mmCIF file of C-alpha atoms in Angstrom:
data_model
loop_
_atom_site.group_PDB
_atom_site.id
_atom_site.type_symbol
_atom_site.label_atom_id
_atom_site.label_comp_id
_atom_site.label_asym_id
_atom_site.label_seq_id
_atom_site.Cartn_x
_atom_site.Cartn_y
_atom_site.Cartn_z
ATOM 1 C CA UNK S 1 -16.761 -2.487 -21.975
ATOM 2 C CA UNK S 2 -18.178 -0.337 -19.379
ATOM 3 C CA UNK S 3 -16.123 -0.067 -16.212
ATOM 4 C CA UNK S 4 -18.346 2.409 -14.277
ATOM 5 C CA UNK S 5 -19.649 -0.180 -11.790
ATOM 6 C CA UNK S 6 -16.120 -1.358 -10.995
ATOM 7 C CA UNK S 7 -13.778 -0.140 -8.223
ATOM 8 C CA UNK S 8 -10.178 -0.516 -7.882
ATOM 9 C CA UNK S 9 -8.718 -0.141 -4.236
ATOM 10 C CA UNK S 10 -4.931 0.344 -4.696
ATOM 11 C CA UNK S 11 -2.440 -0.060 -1.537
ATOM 12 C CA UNK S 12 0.239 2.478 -1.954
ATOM 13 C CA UNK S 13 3.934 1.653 -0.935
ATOM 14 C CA UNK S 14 5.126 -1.776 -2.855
ATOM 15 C CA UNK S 15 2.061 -1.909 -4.664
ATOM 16 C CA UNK S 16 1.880 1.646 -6.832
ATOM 17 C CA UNK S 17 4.939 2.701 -5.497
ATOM 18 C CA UNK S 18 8.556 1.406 -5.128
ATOM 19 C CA UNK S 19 9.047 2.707 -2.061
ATOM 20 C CA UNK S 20 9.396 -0.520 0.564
ATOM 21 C CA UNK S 21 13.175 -0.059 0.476
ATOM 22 C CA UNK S 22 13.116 3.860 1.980
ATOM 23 C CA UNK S 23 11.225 2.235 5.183
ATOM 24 C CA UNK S 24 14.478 0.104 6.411
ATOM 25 C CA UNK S 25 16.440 3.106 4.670
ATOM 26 C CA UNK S 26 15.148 5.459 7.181
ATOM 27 C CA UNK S 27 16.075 2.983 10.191
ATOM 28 C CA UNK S 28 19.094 2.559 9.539
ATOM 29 C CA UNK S 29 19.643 6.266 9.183
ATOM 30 C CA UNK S 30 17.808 7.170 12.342
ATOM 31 C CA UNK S 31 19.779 4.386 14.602
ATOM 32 C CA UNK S 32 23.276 6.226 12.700
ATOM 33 C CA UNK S 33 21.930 9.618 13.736
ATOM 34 C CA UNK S 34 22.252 8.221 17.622
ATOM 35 C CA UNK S 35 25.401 6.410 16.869
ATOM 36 C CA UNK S 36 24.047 3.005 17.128
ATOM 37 C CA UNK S 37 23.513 -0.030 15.154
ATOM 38 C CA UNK S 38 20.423 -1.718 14.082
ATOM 39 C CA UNK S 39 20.047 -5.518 15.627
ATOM 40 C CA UNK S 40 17.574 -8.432 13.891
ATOM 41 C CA UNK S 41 16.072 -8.199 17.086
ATOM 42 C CA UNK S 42 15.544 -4.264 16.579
ATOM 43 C CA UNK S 43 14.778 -4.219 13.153
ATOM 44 C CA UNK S 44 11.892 -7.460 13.346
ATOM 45 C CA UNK S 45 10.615 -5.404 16.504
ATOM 46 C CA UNK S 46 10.339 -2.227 14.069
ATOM 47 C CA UNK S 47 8.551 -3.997 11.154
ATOM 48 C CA UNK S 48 4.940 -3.842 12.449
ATOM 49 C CA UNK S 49 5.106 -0.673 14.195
ATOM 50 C CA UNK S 50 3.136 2.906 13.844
ATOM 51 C CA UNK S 51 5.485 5.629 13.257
ATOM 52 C CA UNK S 52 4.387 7.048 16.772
ATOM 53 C CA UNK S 53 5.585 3.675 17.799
ATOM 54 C CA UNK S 54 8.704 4.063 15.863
ATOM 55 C CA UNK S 55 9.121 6.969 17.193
ATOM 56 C CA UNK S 56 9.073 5.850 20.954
ATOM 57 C CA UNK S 57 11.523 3.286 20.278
ATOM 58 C CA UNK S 58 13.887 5.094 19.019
ATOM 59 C CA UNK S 59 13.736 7.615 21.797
ATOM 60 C CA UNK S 60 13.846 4.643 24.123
ATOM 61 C CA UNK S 61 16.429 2.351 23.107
ATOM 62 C CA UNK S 62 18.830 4.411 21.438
ATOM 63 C CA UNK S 63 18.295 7.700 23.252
ATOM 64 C CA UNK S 64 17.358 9.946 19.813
ATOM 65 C CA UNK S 65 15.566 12.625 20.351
ATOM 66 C CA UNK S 66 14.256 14.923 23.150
ATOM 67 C CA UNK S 67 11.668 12.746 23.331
ATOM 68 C CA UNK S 68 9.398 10.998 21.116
ATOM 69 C CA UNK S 69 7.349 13.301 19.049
ATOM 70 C CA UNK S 70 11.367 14.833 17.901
ATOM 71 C CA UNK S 71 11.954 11.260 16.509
ATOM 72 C CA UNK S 72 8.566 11.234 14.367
ATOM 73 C CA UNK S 73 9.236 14.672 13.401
ATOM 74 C CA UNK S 74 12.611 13.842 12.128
ATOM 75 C CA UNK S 75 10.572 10.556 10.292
ATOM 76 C CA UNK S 76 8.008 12.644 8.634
ATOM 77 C CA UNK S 77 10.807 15.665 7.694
ATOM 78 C CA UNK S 78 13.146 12.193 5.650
ATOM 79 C CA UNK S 79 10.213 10.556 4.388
ATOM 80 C CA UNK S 80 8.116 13.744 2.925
ATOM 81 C CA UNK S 81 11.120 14.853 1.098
ATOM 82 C CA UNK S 82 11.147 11.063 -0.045
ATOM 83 C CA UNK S 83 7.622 11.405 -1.428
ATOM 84 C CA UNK S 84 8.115 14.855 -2.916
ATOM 85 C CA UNK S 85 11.845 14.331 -4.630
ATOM 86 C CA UNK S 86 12.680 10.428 -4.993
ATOM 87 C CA UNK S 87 9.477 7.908 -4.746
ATOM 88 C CA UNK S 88 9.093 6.323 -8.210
ATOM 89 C CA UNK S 89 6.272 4.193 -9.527
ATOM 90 C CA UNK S 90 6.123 0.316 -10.251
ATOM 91 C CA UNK S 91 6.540 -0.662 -13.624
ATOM 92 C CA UNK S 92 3.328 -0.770 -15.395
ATOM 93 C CA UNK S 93 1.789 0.889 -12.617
ATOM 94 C CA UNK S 94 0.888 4.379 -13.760
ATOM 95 C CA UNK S 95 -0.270 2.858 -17.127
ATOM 96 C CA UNK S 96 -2.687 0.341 -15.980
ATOM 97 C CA UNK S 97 -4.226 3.029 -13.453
ATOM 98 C CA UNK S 98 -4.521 5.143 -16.583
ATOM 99 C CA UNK S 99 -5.944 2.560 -18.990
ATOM 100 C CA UNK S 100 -8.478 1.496 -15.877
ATOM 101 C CA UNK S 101 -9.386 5.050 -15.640
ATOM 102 C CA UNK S 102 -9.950 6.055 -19.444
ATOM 103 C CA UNK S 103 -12.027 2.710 -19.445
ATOM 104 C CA UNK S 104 -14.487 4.228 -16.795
ATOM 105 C CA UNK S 105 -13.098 2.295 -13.366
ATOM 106 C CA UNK S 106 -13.216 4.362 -10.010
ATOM 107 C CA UNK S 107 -9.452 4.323 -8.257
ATOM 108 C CA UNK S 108 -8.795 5.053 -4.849
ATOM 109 C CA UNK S 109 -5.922 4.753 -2.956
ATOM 110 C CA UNK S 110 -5.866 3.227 0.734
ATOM 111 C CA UNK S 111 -2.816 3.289 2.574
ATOM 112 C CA UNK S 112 -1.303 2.547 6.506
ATOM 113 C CA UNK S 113 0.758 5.199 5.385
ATOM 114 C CA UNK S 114 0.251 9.358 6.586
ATOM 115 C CA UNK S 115 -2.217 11.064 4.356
ATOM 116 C CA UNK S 116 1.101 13.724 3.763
ATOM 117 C CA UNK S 117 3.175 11.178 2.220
ATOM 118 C CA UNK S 118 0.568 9.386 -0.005
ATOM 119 C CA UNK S 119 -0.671 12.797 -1.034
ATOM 120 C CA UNK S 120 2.961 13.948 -2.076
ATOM 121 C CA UNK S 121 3.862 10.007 -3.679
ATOM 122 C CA UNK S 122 0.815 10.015 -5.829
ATOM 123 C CA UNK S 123 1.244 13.480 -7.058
ATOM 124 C CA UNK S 124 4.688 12.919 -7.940
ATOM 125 C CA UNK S 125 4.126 9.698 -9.881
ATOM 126 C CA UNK S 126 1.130 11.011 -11.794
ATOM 127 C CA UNK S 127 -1.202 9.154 -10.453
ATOM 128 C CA UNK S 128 -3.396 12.101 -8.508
ATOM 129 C CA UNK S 129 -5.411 12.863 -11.229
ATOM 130 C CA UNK S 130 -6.663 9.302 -11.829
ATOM 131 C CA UNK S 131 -8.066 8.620 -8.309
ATOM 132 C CA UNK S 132 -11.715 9.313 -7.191
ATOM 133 C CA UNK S 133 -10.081 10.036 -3.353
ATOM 134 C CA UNK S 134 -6.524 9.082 -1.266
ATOM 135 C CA UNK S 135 -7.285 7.723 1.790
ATOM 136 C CA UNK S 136 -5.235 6.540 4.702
ATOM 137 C CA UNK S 137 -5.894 4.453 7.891
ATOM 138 C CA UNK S 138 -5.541 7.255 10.037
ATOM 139 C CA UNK S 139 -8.567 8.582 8.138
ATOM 140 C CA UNK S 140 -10.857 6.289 9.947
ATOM 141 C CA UNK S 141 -9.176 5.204 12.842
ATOM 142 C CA UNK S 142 -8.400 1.988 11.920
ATOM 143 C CA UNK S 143 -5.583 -0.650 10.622
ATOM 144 C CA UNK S 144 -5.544 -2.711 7.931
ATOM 145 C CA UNK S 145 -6.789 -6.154 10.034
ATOM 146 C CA UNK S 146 -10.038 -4.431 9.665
ATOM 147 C CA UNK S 147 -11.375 -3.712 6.594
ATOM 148 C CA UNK S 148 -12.385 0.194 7.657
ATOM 149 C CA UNK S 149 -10.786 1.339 5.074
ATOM 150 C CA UNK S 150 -11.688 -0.470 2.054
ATOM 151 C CA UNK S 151 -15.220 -0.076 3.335
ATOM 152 C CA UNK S 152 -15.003 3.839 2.960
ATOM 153 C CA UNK S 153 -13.150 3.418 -0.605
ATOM 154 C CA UNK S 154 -15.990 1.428 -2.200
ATOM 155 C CA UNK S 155 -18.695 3.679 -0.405
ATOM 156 C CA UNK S 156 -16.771 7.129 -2.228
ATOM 157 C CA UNK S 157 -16.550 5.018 -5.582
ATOM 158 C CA UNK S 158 -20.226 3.882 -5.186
ATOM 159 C CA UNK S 159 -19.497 0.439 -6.958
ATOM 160 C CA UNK S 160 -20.730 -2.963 -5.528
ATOM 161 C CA UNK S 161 -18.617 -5.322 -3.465
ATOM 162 C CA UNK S 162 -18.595 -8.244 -5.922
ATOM 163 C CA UNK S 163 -17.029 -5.456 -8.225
ATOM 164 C CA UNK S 164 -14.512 -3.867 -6.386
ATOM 165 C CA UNK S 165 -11.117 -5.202 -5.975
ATOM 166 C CA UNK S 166 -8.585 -4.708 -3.176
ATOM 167 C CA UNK S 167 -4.756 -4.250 -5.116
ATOM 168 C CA UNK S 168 -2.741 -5.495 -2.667
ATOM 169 C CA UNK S 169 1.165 -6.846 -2.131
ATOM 170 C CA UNK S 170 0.895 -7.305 1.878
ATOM 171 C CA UNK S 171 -0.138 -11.235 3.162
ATOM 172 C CA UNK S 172 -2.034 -9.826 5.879
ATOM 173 C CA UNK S 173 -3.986 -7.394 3.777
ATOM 174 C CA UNK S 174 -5.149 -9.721 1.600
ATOM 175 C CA UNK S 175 -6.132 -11.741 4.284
ATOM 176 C CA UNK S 176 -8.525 -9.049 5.429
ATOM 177 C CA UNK S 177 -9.797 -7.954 2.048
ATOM 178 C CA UNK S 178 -10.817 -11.653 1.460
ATOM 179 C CA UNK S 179 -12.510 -12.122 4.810
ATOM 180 C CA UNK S 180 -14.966 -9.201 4.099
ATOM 181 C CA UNK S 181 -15.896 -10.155 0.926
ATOM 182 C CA UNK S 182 -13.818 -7.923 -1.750
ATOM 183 C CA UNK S 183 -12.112 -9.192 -4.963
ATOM 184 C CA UNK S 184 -8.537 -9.601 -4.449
ATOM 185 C CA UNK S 185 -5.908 -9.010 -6.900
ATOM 186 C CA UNK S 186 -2.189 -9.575 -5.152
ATOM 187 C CA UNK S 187 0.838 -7.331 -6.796
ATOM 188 C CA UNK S 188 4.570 -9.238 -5.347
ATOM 189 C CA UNK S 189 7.058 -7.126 -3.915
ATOM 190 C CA UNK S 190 9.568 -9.049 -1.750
ATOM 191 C CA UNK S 191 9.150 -11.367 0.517
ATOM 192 C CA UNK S 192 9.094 -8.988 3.924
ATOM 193 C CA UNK S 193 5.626 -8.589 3.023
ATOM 194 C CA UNK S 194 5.002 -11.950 2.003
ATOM 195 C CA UNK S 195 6.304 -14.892 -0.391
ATOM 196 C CA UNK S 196 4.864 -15.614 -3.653
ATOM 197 C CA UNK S 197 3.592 -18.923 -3.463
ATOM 198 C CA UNK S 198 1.863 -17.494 -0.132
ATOM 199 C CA UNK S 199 0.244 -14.746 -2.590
ATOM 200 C CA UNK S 200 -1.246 -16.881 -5.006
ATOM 201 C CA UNK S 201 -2.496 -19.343 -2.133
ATOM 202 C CA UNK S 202 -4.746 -16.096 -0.705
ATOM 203 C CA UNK S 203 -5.957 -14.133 -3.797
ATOM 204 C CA UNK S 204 -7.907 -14.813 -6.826
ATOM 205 C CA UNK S 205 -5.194 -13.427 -8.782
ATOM 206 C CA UNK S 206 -1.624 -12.929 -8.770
ATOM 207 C CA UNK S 207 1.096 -11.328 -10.985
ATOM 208 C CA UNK S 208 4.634 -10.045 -10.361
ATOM 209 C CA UNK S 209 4.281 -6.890 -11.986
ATOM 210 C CA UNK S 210 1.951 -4.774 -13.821
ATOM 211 C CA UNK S 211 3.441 -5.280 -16.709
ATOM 212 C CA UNK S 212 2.168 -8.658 -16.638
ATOM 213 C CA UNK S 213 -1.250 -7.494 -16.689
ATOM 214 C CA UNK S 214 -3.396 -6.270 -19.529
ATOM 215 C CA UNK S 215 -6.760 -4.219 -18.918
ATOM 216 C CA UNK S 216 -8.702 -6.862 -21.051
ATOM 217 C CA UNK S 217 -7.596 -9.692 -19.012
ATOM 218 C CA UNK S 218 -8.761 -7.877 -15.989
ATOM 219 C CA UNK S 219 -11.763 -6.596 -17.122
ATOM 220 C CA UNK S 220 -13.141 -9.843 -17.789
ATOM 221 C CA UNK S 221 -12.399 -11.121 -14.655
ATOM 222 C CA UNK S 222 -14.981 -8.584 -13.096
ATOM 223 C CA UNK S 223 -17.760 -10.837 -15.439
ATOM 224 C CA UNK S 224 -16.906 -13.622 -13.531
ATOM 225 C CA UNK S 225 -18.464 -14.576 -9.932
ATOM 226 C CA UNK S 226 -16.072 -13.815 -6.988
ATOM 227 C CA UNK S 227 -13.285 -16.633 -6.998
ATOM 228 C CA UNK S 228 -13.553 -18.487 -3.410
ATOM 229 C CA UNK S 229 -11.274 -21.451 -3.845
ATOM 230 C CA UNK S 230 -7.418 -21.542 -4.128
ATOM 231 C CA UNK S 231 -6.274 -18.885 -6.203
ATOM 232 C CA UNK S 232 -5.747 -19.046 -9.792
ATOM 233 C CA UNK S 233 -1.942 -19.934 -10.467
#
């Protein structure tokens, strides 16, 4: 089949990557580095937060830093050499990008991580080579409640909305990709970013790995209509 008028709009960090766990990692280390303890009251208070916004509170509440920017220095110096030495990909990950690729698919990436970190994450895990472009929130001034970036994905990759899927393994992402019209294909993680069951109620389709998912399967999916009921179990 050819895949040339289909686009494939990967998240990054639980979807491509395993790399969920180095985000609480990296709390816990800064609140050690100012010889305090993280609370549940300091670490739900963390999870939606910027990393200038991490930054802040850090500087605030447990007095790191010399002021704020230090802190999100010290986050982008332990999370870079993350990226660059330790990030790993899903299983099944690399090799569906790959098979989508060699079957004529555009890939892009778009992230709420920095461009630094996705850049140094995708070229470690292989996956660089596969992707029309690597984009990241920042790049249009935007969040992931608005669809911003997805919007300047599918305009680089050229392919039509009722082709191009959003890859996805955050609730509220999906959310937002289905709002504005894009296919949605949900990839579970844990349940910080959102339970199962709650992932097959909001997508078209669901699977727990990518090893669960074969390149036929999905390409025929793309010769159906977009999927606007409950999704498919």
């Amino acid at each position: 089949m050819d895949a040339s008028n289909i686009g494939v709009i990967f998240d990054c960090d639980g979807t491509l990557l395993d790399s969920m766990g180095v985000w609480h990692e990296l709390q816990y280390d800064l609140a050690k580095r100012a010889g305090g303890e993280l609370t549940a009251d300091d670490i739900a208070a963390l999870a939606p937060m910027s990393i200038p916004e991490c930054g802040a509170y850090f500087h605030e509440h447990f007095g790191l830093g010399e002021d704020d920017r230090d802190v999100v220095r010290m986050i982008d110096e332990y999370m870079l050499d993350f990226y660059r030495n330790r990030a790993e990909a899903r299983p099944g990950a690399l090799e569906f990008a790959r098979a989508l690729a060699e079957a004529g698919a555009h890939l892009t990436v778009a992230s709420s991580s920095p461009k630094p970190y996705l850049m140094a994450g995708m070229q470690r895990c292989g996956f660089a080579p596969l992707l029309d472009r690597v984009l990241s929130v920042e790049d249009v001034h935007s969040t992931k409640r608005q669809p911003d970036v997805w919007d300047r994905a599918r305009e680089i990759m050229g392919t039509p909305k009722e082709t191009t899927w959003g890859v996805e393994d955050s609730a509220y992402a999906i959310d937002t990709l289905r709002n504005a019209g894009y296919r949605t294909l949900g990839v579970y993680d844990s349940d910080d970013a959102g339970t199962w069951e709650a992932m097959q109620a909001g997508v078209e389709h669901a699977v727990k790995t990518f090893e669960d998912l074969k390149l036929e399967d999905f390409l025929t999916w793309n010769e159906s209509p977009l999927f606007l009921g409950a999704a498919e179990k």
